[in-house]
Structures are given as structure tokens and as C-alpha cells.
C-alpha positions as a Python dict, from the first residue, in 0.01 Angstrom:
ca = {
    (1, 'X'): (0, 0, 0),
    (2, 'X'): (131, 341, -91),
    (3, 'X'): (75, 702, 13),
    (4, 'X'): (-120, 1006, -108),
    (5, 'X'): (72, 1332, -105),
    (6, 'X'): (-121, 1659, -99),
    (7, 'X'): (113, 1909, -266),
    (8, 'X'): (56, 2287, -262),
    (9, 'X'): (162, 2474, -574),
    (10, 'X'): (236, 2848, -621),
    (11, 'X'): (-58, 3088, -636),
    (12, 'X'): (137, 3311, -873),
    (13, 'X'): (509, 3344, -817),
    (14, 'X'): (673, 3016, -919),
    (15, 'X'): (952, 3073, -666),
    (16, 'X'): (703, 3000, -388),
    (17, 'X'): (713, 2625, -450),
    (18, 'X'): (917, 2429, -195),
    (19, 'X'): (1214, 2204, -265),
    (20, 'X'): (1022, 1919, -105),
    (21, 'X'): (721, 1973, -331),
    (22, 'X'): (940, 1949, -641),
    (23, 'X'): (1108, 1637, -503),
    (24, 'X'): (775, 1465, -430),
    (25, 'X'): (628, 1554, -771),
    (26, 'X'): (936, 1403, -939),
    (27, 'X'): (935, 1088, -727),
    (28, 'X'): (569, 982, -727),
    (29, 'X'): (423, 747, -989),
    (30, 'X'): (121, 963, -1069),
    (31, 'X'): (12, 1326, -1032),
    (32, 'X'): (-358, 1408, -1008),
    (33, 'X'): (-411, 1758, -1147),
    (34, 'X'): (-716, 1984, -1144),
    (35, 'X'): (-628, 2106, -1495),
    (36, 'X'): (-352, 1913, -1672),
    (37, 'X'): (-287, 2202, -1912),
    (38, 'X'): (-233, 2452, -1631),
    (39, 'X'): (-26, 2210, -1424),
    (40, 'X'): (166, 2103, -1734),
    (41, 'X'): (324, 2449, -1753),
    (42, 'X'): (436, 2424, -1390),
    (43, 'X'): (579, 2076, -1433),
    (44, 'X'): (762, 2175, -1751),
    (45, 'X'): (918, 2474, -1574),
    (46, 'X'): (1064, 2248, -1305),
    (47, 'X'): (1149, 1966, -1548),
    (48, 'X'): (902, 1724, -1388),
    (49, 'X'): (805, 1443, -1625),
    (50, 'X'): (573, 1241, -1398),
    (51, 'X'): (253, 1119, -1565),
    (52, 'X'): (-56, 1331, -1495),
    (53, 'X'): (-423, 1240, -1469),
    (54, 'X'): (-720, 1477, -1452),
    (55, 'X'): (-890, 1509, -1112),
    (56, 'X'): (-1133, 1800, -1077),
    (57, 'X'): (-1466, 1893, -923),
    (58, 'X'): (-1664, 1751, -1216),
    (59, 'X'): (-1510, 1404, -1213),
    (60, 'X'): (-1371, 1349, -863),
    (61, 'X'): (-1677, 1153, -747),
    (62, 'X'): (-1617, 908, -1033),
    (63, 'X'): (-1236, 885, -1007),
    (64, 'X'): (-1190, 843, -630),
    (65, 'X'): (-1248, 466, -631),
    (66, 'X'): (-1000, 405, -913),
    (67, 'X'): (-737, 619, -740),
    (68, 'X'): (-790, 425, -417),
    (69, 'X'): (-732, 99, -606),
    (70, 'X'): (-410, 239, -754),
    (71, 'X'): (-290, 339, -407),
    (72, 'X'): (-374, -4, -267),
    (73, 'X'): (-177, -155, -551),
    (74, 'X'): (138, 34, -453),
    (75, 'X'): (114, 341, -675),
    (76, 'X'): (239, 660, -509),
    (77, 'X'): (14, 954, -592),
    (78, 'X'): (44, 1332, -556),
    (79, 'X'): (-261, 1559, -573),
    (80, 'X'): (-224, 1919, -693),
    (81, 'X'): (-473, 2193, -781),
    (82, 'X'): (-431, 2479, -1027),
    (83, 'X'): (-283, 2694, -750),
    (84, 'X'): (-248, 2680, -373),
    (85, 'X'): (-328, 2395, -139),
    (86, 'X'): (-568, 2123, -264),
    (87, 'X'): (-897, 2085, -74),
    (88, 'X'): (-905, 2457, 19),
    (89, 'X'): (-1196, 2557, -208),
    (90, 'X'): (-1050, 2307, -457),
    (91, 'X'): (-1083, 1928, -512),
    (92, 'X'): (-911, 1712, -253),
    (93, 'X'): (-1144, 1653, 40),
    (94, 'X'): (-1324, 1352, -108),
    (95, 'X'): (-1002, 1170, -195),
    (96, 'X'): (-839, 1252, 138),
    (97, 'X'): (-1142, 1123, 328),
    (98, 'X'): (-1155, 805, 119),
    (99, 'X'): (-785, 739, 187),
    (100, 'X'): (-835, 781, 561),
    (101, 'X'): (-1133, 545, 553),
    (102, 'X'): (-919, 286, 372),
    (103, 'X'): (-623, 333, 612),
    (104, 'X'): (-408, 478, 333),
    (105, 'X'): (-150, 724, 459),
    (106, 'X'): (-202, 1089, 364),
    (107, 'X'): (84, 1339, 379),
    (108, 'X'): (-7, 1706, 326),
    (109, 'X'): (296, 1922, 253),
    (110, 'X'): (304, 2280, 381),
    (111, 'X'): (299, 2548, 116),
    (112, 'X'): (121, 2826, -65),
    (113, 'X'): (-239, 2918, 5),
    (114, 'X'): (-398, 3253, -72),
    (115, 'X'): (-591, 3332, 245),
    (116, 'X'): (-295, 3334, 487),
    (117, 'X'): (-101, 3626, 329),
    (118, 'X'): (-431, 3809, 268),
    (119, 'X'): (-523, 3773, 636),
    (120, 'X'): (-183, 3893, 759),
    (121, 'X'): (-173, 4180, 504),
    (122, 'X'): (-517, 4301, 613),
    (123, 'X'): (-403, 4431, 950),
    (124, 'X'): (-721, 4287, 1100),
    (125, 'X'): (-707, 4061, 1408),
    (126, 'X'): (-574, 3720, 1308),
    (127, 'X'): (-551, 3540, 1641),
    (128, 'X'): (-900, 3402, 1569),
    (129, 'X'): (-1063, 3388, 1228),
    (130, 'X'): (-1323, 3207, 1017),
    (131, 'X'): (-1257, 3086, 663),
    (132, 'X'): (-1579, 3094, 459),
    (133, 'X'): (-1444, 3039, 108),
    (134, 'X'): (-1700, 3132, -158),
    (135, 'X'): (-2043, 3254, -48),
    (136, 'X'): (-2348, 3078, -193),
    (137, 'X'): (-2431, 3233, -531),
    (138, 'X'): (-2808, 3245, -482),
    (139, 'X'): (-2978, 2993, -254),
    (140, 'X'): (-2875, 3043, 107),
    (141, 'X'): (-2671, 3358, 45),
    (142, 'X'): (-2895, 3591, 248),
    (143, 'X'): (-2918, 3340, 533),
    (144, 'X'): (-2540, 3301, 540),
    (145, 'X'): (-2479, 3677, 540),
    (146, 'X'): (-2729, 3731, 823),
    (147, 'X'): (-2554, 3465, 1028),
    (148, 'X'): (-2207, 3603, 957),
    (149, 'X'): (-2316, 3956, 1046),
    (150, 'X'): (-2306, 3843, 1409),
    (151, 'X'): (-1962, 3679, 1382),
    (152, 'X'): (-1707, 3845, 1612),
    (153, 'X'): (-1400, 3681, 1458),
    (154, 'X'): (-1229, 3803, 1140),
    (155, 'X'): (-1392, 3644, 832),
    (156, 'X'): (-1215, 3538, 511),
    (157, 'X'): (-1386, 3497, 175),
    (158, 'X'): (-1280, 3403, -176),
    (159, 'X'): (-1451, 3586, -460),
    (160, 'X'): (-1438, 3612, -838),
    (161, 'X'): (-1360, 3957, -987),
    (162, 'X'): (-1694, 3999, -1165),
    (163, 'X'): (-1885, 3938, -840),
    (164, 'X'): (-1668, 4149, -608),
    (165, 'X'): (-1868, 4473, -632),
    (166, 'X'): (-2196, 4290, -571),
    (167, 'X'): (-2049, 4110, -269),
    (168, 'X'): (-1907, 4431, -122),
    (169, 'X'): (-2252, 4584, -165),
    (170, 'X'): (-2399, 4296, 34),
    (171, 'X'): (-2139, 4351, 306),
    (172, 'X'): (-2251, 4715, 331),
    (173, 'X'): (-2611, 4598, 356),
    (174, 'X'): (-2570, 4311, 603),
    (175, 'X'): (-2253, 4402, 797),
    (176, 'X'): (-2278, 4782, 785),
    (177, 'X'): (-2099, 5040, 570),
    (178, 'X'): (-1842, 5108, 843),
    (179, 'X'): (-1727, 4743, 877),
    (180, 'X'): (-1352, 4710, 815),
    (181, 'X'): (-1265, 4531, 491),
    (182, 'X'): (-943, 4437, 315),
    (183, 'X'): (-932, 4309, -43),
    (184, 'X'): (-614, 4138, -164),
    (185, 'X'): (-591, 4084, -538),
    (186, 'X'): (-340, 3891, -751),
    (187, 'X'): (-128, 3788, -451),
    (188, 'X'): (241, 3718, -533),
    (189, 'X'): (186, 3834, -894),
    (190, 'X'): (309, 4144, -1080),
    (191, 'X'): (-1, 4356, -1016),
    (192, 'X'): (-61, 4249, -657),
    (193, 'X'): (-254, 4499, -447),
    (194, 'X'): (-433, 4519, -112),
    (195, 'X'): (-704, 4781, -61),
    (196, 'X'): (-815, 4848, 297),
    (197, 'X'): (-1091, 5062, 440),
    (198, 'X'): (-1457, 5051, 537),
    (199, 'X'): (-1693, 4840, 332),
    (200, 'X'): (-1830, 5160, 178),
    (201, 'X'): (-1482, 5290, 87),
    (202, 'X'): (-1363, 4964, -66),
    (203, 'X'): (-1691, 4931, -259),
    (204, 'X'): (-1643, 5282, -401),
    (205, 'X'): (-1286, 5200, -504),
    (206, 'X'): (-1377, 4887, -698),
    (207, 'X'): (-1693, 5041, -844),
    (208, 'X'): (-1466, 5296, -1013),
    (209, 'X'): (-1188, 5047, -1087),
    (210, 'X'): (-1328, 4707, -1194),
    (211, 'X'): (-1101, 4434, -1055),
    (212, 'X'): (-920, 4153, -1233),
    (213, 'X'): (-755, 3835, -1107),
    (214, 'X'): (-782, 3616, -799),
    (215, 'X'): (-939, 3786, -495),
    (216, 'X'): (-942, 3730, -118),
    (217, 'X'): (-1167, 3945, 103),
    (218, 'X'): (-1094, 3981, 475),
    (219, 'X'): (-1370, 4133, 689),
    (220, 'X'): (-1342, 4250, 1048),
    (221, 'X'): (-1565, 4081, 1300),
    (222, 'X'): (-1869, 4240, 1464),
    (223, 'X'): (-1713, 4458, 1734),
    (224, 'X'): (-2051, 4565, 1869),
    (225, 'X'): (-2135, 4222, 2011),
}
């Protein structure tokens, strides 16, 4: 029986990959990749020739069993996502859980993930925080926002650029216009920026300057509780 390695990959700057991650990706028998085209560029850059197989949110329910059988047969497997740490708003949870249920060893390497630098860069309290990932698009969104409006810990969200203004508007509505907000965009990349202020101020900024790229929103907790 072999082992599943969970391997974080850079969220932008290729120098953020670890020596150990490169070593593991070269040594395993198989790499499961969220998008083989995206990951192919990374592997080529580091001269990694290990065979890749697609493993993403649309097929992971179907591929988990076959991967488990490969692991039981002695195949060493590494799981990577397009960027960051697998299973953090990316595929990985189902396979990890299945391995644990089958007593297959799982080894998650430390490495890049977007929300940690965004949290630290925000200047908001980070001794206690809640990671929410992506808010529901429609069903359950209002309920979730009402619940989170009472949260006293710092809250972290992921958001797509074309939905950022709408989400900031909802924060003004449900959390209050004066709630502290920090938006980190394109972390580790050439046009990285972090905009801090009240929900109203940050909304005004991005209303006038439509955002591009990967986005992490950090929101201060309810200090009036």
C-alpha cells in the first residue's frame, strides 16, 4: 500500500514552490491535477516528467475509487490543484477522506495558500478567524450573510472579480458600511494589491476600478457584540 501526497503549488510566483514539493512531484508514480494544461506548464518549468491524470470537481466523485485501487496496488500519488493547497476551495477533500477510511496514509505538505497572506496583510485581528471560502451564489446567500453579520472573529472569503462589487454591496447591507474590509488581489503576482478601508470605501474603489484576477476578502468581525 502506498501514500497520497497533498502538494501545494504556487498561487502566482513560481519561486514559492518548496524544494520538497518538487522532489515529491518528481518521485511519485502519478500526479492528479485539477487542470492538466495549467499544471503542465508548472511541471515543464521544473522539469518534472511524472505522468498526470485529470482530477477536478466535475469528475472526482467518479475517479476516487480508481485512485484508491491504484494506491492499494502500490502506486504513489500526488494531488495538486491549479494553485495553492488542494482541498481549500478546490478538489481534494473527497479523496483525502476516502484514503483515511481505507487506512491509506495521507501526507499534506506545507505550502502556498492565498488566504494566509491576505489575512496577515489586512491588519485585522488574526488570532482568531473564520474561513468561509465562496459565499453561496443564490440559494442560502442571504441566510449566510445574516448569520455572519453576528460573527465576532475576522472572516475570510474568496470571490471572483466579476462578483466582487456585488459582494461588497452585500457587506454594506448586512454588515454595515463602516465594517472594516481588506481586499487582496493577484497575490504574489506582478499587479498584486491590497485595498483596505470601510466596506463603503472599498466598494467605491472597486466600483470605479473594476477588478481583475484572484481575490481574497478579509472582513473585520462584529465589534458591537
